[in-house]
mmCIF file of C-alpha atoms in Angstrom:
data_model
loop_
_atom_site.group_PDB
_atom_site.id
_atom_site.type_symbol
_atom_site.label_atom_id
_atom_site.label_comp_id
_atom_site.label_asym_id
_atom_site.label_seq_id
_atom_site.Cartn_x
_atom_site.Cartn_y
_atom_site.Cartn_z
ATOM 1 C CA MET A 1 -59.557 24.137 -91.508
ATOM 2 C CA PRO A 2 -58.758 21.016 -93.502
ATOM 3 C CA HIS A 3 -59.384 17.675 -91.754
ATOM 4 C CA ALA A 4 -55.676 16.606 -91.909
ATOM 5 C CA VAL A 5 -54.550 19.727 -90.053
ATOM 6 C CA ARG A 6 -57.116 19.225 -87.343
ATOM 7 C CA ASN A 7 -55.861 15.654 -86.781
ATOM 8 C CA ARG A 8 -52.261 16.809 -86.324
ATOM 9 C CA TYR A 9 -53.059 19.019 -83.306
ATOM 10 C CA PRO A 10 -53.937 16.159 -80.950
ATOM 11 C CA LEU A 11 -50.708 14.420 -81.926
ATOM 12 C CA LEU A 12 -48.810 17.617 -81.346
ATOM 13 C CA ARG A 13 -50.378 18.014 -77.924
ATOM 14 C CA VAL A 14 -49.456 14.408 -77.007
ATOM 15 C CA GLY A 15 -45.870 14.985 -78.117
ATOM 16 C CA ILE A 16 -45.571 18.147 -76.062
ATOM 17 C CA LEU A 17 -47.024 16.442 -72.970
ATOM 18 C CA ALA A 18 -44.673 13.490 -73.414
ATOM 19 C CA ALA A 19 -41.670 15.802 -73.658
ATOM 20 C CA LEU A 20 -42.706 17.739 -70.576
ATOM 21 C CA THR A 21 -43.327 14.543 -68.662
ATOM 22 C CA ALA A 22 -39.880 13.172 -69.572
ATOM 23 C CA THR A 23 -38.216 16.413 -68.588
ATOM 24 C CA VAL A 24 -39.985 16.576 -65.219
ATOM 25 C CA PHE A 25 -39.387 12.870 -64.539
ATOM 26 C CA GLY A 26 -35.701 13.116 -65.389
ATOM 27 C CA THR A 27 -35.186 16.123 -63.136
ATOM 28 C CA THR A 28 -36.950 14.470 -60.237
ATOM 29 C CA THR A 29 -34.954 11.277 -60.679
ATOM 30 C CA GLY A 30 -31.737 13.269 -60.702
ATOM 31 C CA PHE A 31 -32.582 14.945 -57.368
ATOM 32 C CA ALA A 32 -33.497 11.603 -55.848
ATOM 33 C CA ALA A 33 -30.242 10.085 -57.026
ATOM 34 C CA ALA A 34 -28.281 13.034 -55.637
ATOM 35 C CA ASP A 35 -29.991 12.669 -52.265
ATOM 36 C CA SER A 36 -29.201 8.981 -52.017
ATOM 37 C CA ALA A 37 -25.626 9.170 -53.337
ATOM 38 C CA PRO A 38 -22.769 8.607 -50.851
ATOM 39 C CA PRO A 39 -20.680 11.592 -49.713
ATOM 40 C CA SER A 40 -17.922 12.696 -52.021
ATOM 41 C CA ASP A 41 -15.170 11.576 -49.565
ATOM 42 C CA GLY A 42 -16.244 7.943 -49.851
ATOM 43 C CA SER A 43 -17.586 7.613 -46.285
ATOM 44 C CA SER A 44 -20.966 6.023 -45.718
ATOM 45 C CA THR A 45 -23.712 7.439 -43.564
ATOM 46 C CA SER A 46 -25.477 4.127 -43.175
ATOM 47 C CA GLN A 47 -24.395 0.515 -43.011
ATOM 48 C CA PRO A 48 -26.588 -2.038 -44.765
ATOM 49 C CA PRO A 49 -26.800 -5.544 -43.370
ATOM 50 C CA SER A 50 -24.359 -8.070 -44.800
ATOM 51 C CA GLY A 51 -25.457 -10.440 -47.484
ATOM 52 C CA ASP A 52 -25.693 -13.447 -45.131
ATOM 53 C CA GLY A 53 -28.083 -11.655 -42.772
ATOM 54 C CA SER A 54 -25.491 -11.149 -40.007
ATOM 55 C CA PRO A 55 -25.908 -7.977 -37.927
ATOM 56 C CA THR A 56 -23.858 -4.913 -38.650
ATOM 57 C CA THR A 57 -20.717 -4.154 -36.637
ATOM 58 C CA ASP A 58 -21.374 -3.047 -33.045
ATOM 59 C CA PRO A 59 -20.326 0.555 -32.392
ATOM 60 C CA GLY A 60 -18.235 -0.686 -29.427
ATOM 61 C CA GLN A 61 -16.344 -3.160 -31.584
ATOM 62 C CA SER A 62 -13.205 -2.277 -33.527
ATOM 63 C CA THR A 63 -12.685 -3.225 -37.154
ATOM 64 C CA ASP A 64 -10.372 -6.105 -36.244
ATOM 65 C CA GLY A 65 -13.061 -7.772 -34.114
ATOM 66 C CA SER A 66 -11.751 -6.723 -30.703
ATOM 67 C CA THR A 67 -14.186 -5.126 -28.306
ATOM 68 C CA ALA A 68 -13.404 -1.661 -26.980
ATOM 69 C CA SER A 69 -13.331 -1.157 -23.221
ATOM 70 C CA SER A 70 -16.597 0.102 -21.813
ATOM 71 C CA SER A 71 -16.923 2.732 -19.102
ATOM 72 C CA THR A 72 -17.723 -0.036 -16.583
ATOM 73 C CA ASP A 73 -14.454 -1.820 -17.407
ATOM 74 C CA ARG A 74 -12.525 1.404 -16.897
ATOM 75 C CA THR A 75 -14.207 1.970 -13.549
ATOM 76 C CA VAL A 76 -13.233 -1.495 -12.302
ATOM 77 C CA THR A 77 -9.657 -1.040 -13.505
ATOM 78 C CA PHE A 78 -9.131 2.148 -11.502
ATOM 79 C CA THR A 79 -11.225 1.268 -8.443
ATOM 80 C CA THR A 80 -9.491 -1.994 -7.543
ATOM 81 C CA PRO A 81 -6.001 -0.519 -6.891
ATOM 82 C CA ARG A 82 -7.515 2.285 -4.833
ATOM 83 C CA ALA A 83 -9.414 -0.211 -2.693
ATOM 84 C CA ALA A 84 -6.273 -2.297 -2.179
ATOM 85 C CA THR A 85 -4.231 0.774 -1.262
ATOM 86 C CA SER A 86 -6.903 1.957 1.158
ATOM 87 C CA ALA A 87 -7.063 -1.455 2.835
ATOM 88 C CA ARG A 88 -3.275 -1.551 3.230
ATOM 89 C CA ALA A 89 -3.230 1.966 4.684
ATOM 90 C CA ALA A 90 -5.941 1.002 7.192
ATOM 91 C CA HIS A 91 -3.952 -2.102 8.154
ATOM 92 C CA MET A 92 -0.786 -0.048 8.713
ATOM 93 C CA ARG A 93 -2.695 2.398 10.902
ATOM 94 C CA ARG A 94 -3.889 -0.507 13.057
ATOM 95 C CA VAL A 95 -0.343 -1.885 13.284
ATOM 96 C CA ARG A 96 1.073 1.485 14.327
ATOM 97 C CA ALA A 97 -1.680 1.987 16.887
ATOM 98 C CA ARG A 98 -1.007 -1.436 18.401
ATOM 99 C CA HIS A 99 2.730 -0.757 18.402
ATOM 100 C CA ASN A 100 2.221 2.545 20.245
ATOM 101 C CA VAL A 101 0.084 0.841 22.895
ATOM 102 C CA GLU A 102 2.755 -1.806 23.422
ATOM 103 C CA VAL A 103 5.522 0.806 23.652
ATOM 104 C CA ARG A 104 3.648 2.670 26.383
ATOM 105 C CA ALA A 105 3.041 -0.588 28.268
ATOM 106 C CA VAL A 106 6.726 -1.583 28.089
ATOM 107 C CA LEU A 107 8.050 1.809 29.166
ATOM 108 C CA HIS A 108 5.545 1.994 31.998
ATOM 109 C CA GLU A 109 6.532 -1.478 33.247
ATOM 110 C CA ALA A 110 10.215 -0.522 33.126
ATOM 111 C CA TRP A 111 9.427 2.645 35.079
ATOM 112 C CA ARG A 112 7.688 0.537 37.752
ATOM 113 C CA GLN A 113 10.936 -1.393 38.349
ATOM 114 C CA ARG A 114 13.037 1.709 38.921
ATOM 115 C CA GLY A 115 15.248 1.647 42.020
ATOM 116 C CA LYS A 116 15.350 -2.162 42.330
ATOM 117 C CA PRO A 117 18.898 -3.465 42.865
ATOM 118 C CA TYR A 118 21.123 -5.144 40.343
ATOM 119 C CA SER A 119 21.866 -8.799 41.051
ATOM 120 C CA TYR A 120 23.671 -11.056 38.601
ATOM 121 C CA GLY A 121 21.338 -13.758 37.231
ATOM 122 C CA ALA A 122 18.221 -12.208 38.802
ATOM 123 C CA SER A 123 15.041 -11.707 36.767
ATOM 124 C CA GLY A 124 12.726 -10.091 39.329
ATOM 125 C CA PRO A 125 10.566 -9.146 40.826
ATOM 126 C CA ARG A 126 12.855 -7.838 43.613
ATOM 127 C CA ALA A 127 16.186 -7.647 41.768
ATOM 128 C CA PHE A 128 17.463 -7.830 38.203
ATOM 129 C CA ASP A 129 20.455 -8.139 35.971
ATOM 130 C CA CYS A 130 20.335 -6.436 32.550
ATOM 131 C CA SER A 131 18.752 -9.257 30.530
ATOM 132 C CA GLY A 132 16.607 -10.278 33.512
ATOM 133 C CA LEU A 133 15.053 -6.801 33.533
ATOM 134 C CA VAL A 134 14.325 -6.944 29.786
ATOM 135 C CA ARG A 135 12.808 -10.429 30.107
ATOM 136 C CA PHE A 136 10.612 -9.393 33.049
ATOM 137 C CA VAL A 137 9.404 -6.133 31.472
ATOM 138 C CA PHE A 138 8.405 -7.582 28.081
ATOM 139 C CA GLY A 139 6.862 -10.672 29.639
ATOM 140 C CA HIS A 140 4.631 -8.726 32.032
ATOM 141 C CA ALA A 141 3.889 -5.764 29.740
ATOM 142 C CA VAL A 142 3.034 -7.548 26.482
ATOM 143 C CA GLY A 143 3.326 -11.284 27.228
ATOM 144 C CA ARG A 144 6.512 -11.872 25.226
ATOM 145 C CA TRP A 145 9.108 -13.848 27.104
ATOM 146 C CA LEU A 146 12.687 -13.552 25.873
ATOM 147 C CA PRO A 147 15.659 -15.728 26.873
ATOM 148 C CA HIS A 148 17.591 -14.705 29.981
ATOM 149 C CA ASN A 149 20.854 -13.728 28.331
ATOM 150 C CA ALA A 150 21.801 -10.615 26.320
ATOM 151 C CA ALA A 151 23.313 -12.521 23.368
ATOM 152 C CA SER A 152 20.404 -14.986 23.263
ATOM 153 C CA GLN A 153 17.916 -12.126 23.319
ATOM 154 C CA TYR A 154 19.659 -10.442 20.418
ATOM 155 C CA HIS A 155 19.566 -13.589 18.306
ATOM 156 C CA SER A 156 15.842 -14.172 18.980
ATOM 157 C CA ILE A 157 14.501 -10.830 17.758
ATOM 158 C CA GLN A 158 14.426 -8.702 14.625
ATOM 159 C CA HIS A 159 17.626 -6.746 13.997
ATOM 160 C CA ILE A 160 17.326 -3.106 12.974
ATOM 161 C CA LYS A 161 19.613 -0.211 12.076
ATOM 162 C CA ARG A 162 20.415 2.745 14.290
ATOM 163 C CA ARG A 163 18.339 5.089 12.131
ATOM 164 C CA ASP A 164 15.269 2.867 12.683
ATOM 165 C CA LEU A 165 15.562 2.869 16.486
ATOM 166 C CA ARG A 166 12.316 3.721 18.307
ATOM 167 C CA PRO A 167 11.251 3.770 21.965
ATOM 168 C CA GLY A 168 10.578 0.232 23.133
ATOM 169 C CA ASP A 169 13.371 -1.256 21.003
ATOM 170 C CA LEU A 170 16.407 -2.933 22.532
ATOM 171 C CA VAL A 171 19.956 -1.577 22.555
ATOM 172 C CA PHE A 172 22.854 -4.018 23.014
ATOM 173 C CA GLN A 173 26.427 -3.152 23.873
ATOM 174 C CA GLU A 174 28.889 -5.471 22.195
ATOM 175 C CA SER A 175 32.482 -6.524 22.705
ATOM 176 C CA GLY A 176 34.357 -8.679 20.242
ATOM 177 C CA GLY A 177 31.189 -9.135 18.193
ATOM 178 C CA VAL A 178 29.210 -10.491 21.169
ATOM 179 C CA PRO A 179 26.329 -8.582 22.859
ATOM 180 C CA PHE A 180 27.049 -8.461 26.614
ATOM 181 C CA HIS A 181 24.694 -5.773 27.954
ATOM 182 C CA VAL A 182 21.132 -4.799 27.030
ATOM 183 C CA GLY A 183 18.660 -2.066 27.834
ATOM 184 C CA ILE A 184 15.260 -0.779 26.667
ATOM 185 C CA TYR A 185 15.394 2.375 24.558
ATOM 186 C CA ALA A 186 13.347 5.160 26.172
ATOM 187 C CA GLY A 187 13.893 7.869 23.541
ATOM 188 C CA HIS A 188 16.098 10.962 23.455
ATOM 189 C CA GLY A 189 19.299 8.940 23.729
ATOM 190 C CA LYS A 190 18.309 7.242 27.014
ATOM 191 C CA TRP A 191 17.472 3.689 28.080
ATOM 192 C CA TRP A 192 16.082 1.712 30.982
ATOM 193 C CA HIS A 193 18.593 -0.867 32.228
ATOM 194 C CA ALA A 194 20.127 -2.587 35.236
ATOM 195 C CA PRO A 195 23.735 -1.392 34.958
ATOM 196 C CA HIS A 196 25.998 -3.433 37.235
ATOM 197 C CA THR A 197 26.594 -4.745 40.722
ATOM 198 C CA GLY A 198 26.058 -2.056 43.356
ATOM 199 C CA SER A 199 23.664 -0.126 41.105
ATOM 200 C CA HIS A 200 19.928 -0.285 40.488
ATOM 201 C CA VAL A 201 17.349 -0.133 37.677
ATOM 202 C CA GLN A 202 17.318 3.365 36.212
ATOM 203 C CA LYS A 203 16.882 5.473 33.102
ATOM 204 C CA GLN A 204 20.073 7.163 31.926
ATOM 205 C CA ARG A 205 22.011 8.113 28.845
ATOM 206 C CA ILE A 206 23.160 5.210 26.694
ATOM 207 C CA TYR A 207 26.827 4.360 27.049
ATOM 208 C CA HIS A 208 29.296 5.097 24.285
ATOM 209 C CA GLY A 209 30.691 2.239 22.262
ATOM 210 C CA ARG A 210 29.642 -0.184 19.558
ATOM 211 C CA LYS A 211 25.976 -1.160 19.588
ATOM 212 C CA TYR A 212 23.499 -3.589 18.086
ATOM 213 C CA TYR A 213 19.809 -2.789 17.857
ATOM 214 C CA GLY A 214 16.750 -5.021 17.872
ATOM 215 C CA ARG A 215 12.967 -4.871 17.890
ATOM 216 C CA VAL A 216 10.539 -7.033 19.850
ATOM 217 C CA LEU A 217 7.252 -5.182 19.454
ATOM 218 C CA THR A 218 4.687 -5.798 16.702
ATOM 219 C CA TYR A 219 6.886 -5.134 13.669
ATOM 220 C CA GLY A 220 8.744 -8.408 13.791
ATOM 221 C CA PHE A 221 8.812 -10.332 17.048
ATOM 222 C CA ALA A 222 11.110 -13.373 16.831
ATOM 223 C CA ASP A 223 11.850 -12.723 13.150
ATOM 224 C CA ARG A 224 15.422 -13.546 12.212
ATOM 225 C CA HIS A 225 17.217 -11.110 9.923
ATOM 226 C CA GLY A 226 20.820 -10.314 9.054
ATOM 227 C CA ARG A 227 22.734 -8.291 11.591
ATOM 228 C CA HIS A 228 23.015 -4.526 11.214
ATOM 229 C CA ARG A 229 25.812 -3.021 13.282
ATOM 230 C CA ARG A 230 26.433 0.603 14.126
#
């Protein structure tokens, strides 16, 4: 084989190797580029740091810079109203329990005065008029001393409506807009009172006629409210 032909073979081999190398290198580079390219919808799977070295956006922070509420914040938001409601409910249970104790004490004290004679201007312990009985009973049962006069008693306590009447409340008969007789409501349409001269302290059905109603016990002693007439 001539010398020139022999010298062309090494060059041919180098050219073939170079072509193969370029082909392999280009294919590999293409795969690498495809792997690192962003998704076709334009979203990014990673977030590089900003150019000034500041940290990337916190996952709990919205794009406008506001911070989203965490689970702890949500817990506090819902727990506080429940706690307040529970505390109020517990307070109301204590108030009702105290009220019930006072009602029993008042009705028992009124019962203890049964049979004692009516005497105008008397406030016990041996005789009573209507407001004298009320004053004596509330003073000795629960330590709340009312004035000795039906109209004065009405104006010194909380006024309530007929539908709110409960045992232990006061019922006033009125004439010409003025309370003139008072008794202690005992429930079931009856009251404890000292009716009139020649009678005695007793529990009986409430008289017919116009009435005012008031409350002394727990729910508003000595509070002044607008009148409610029935």
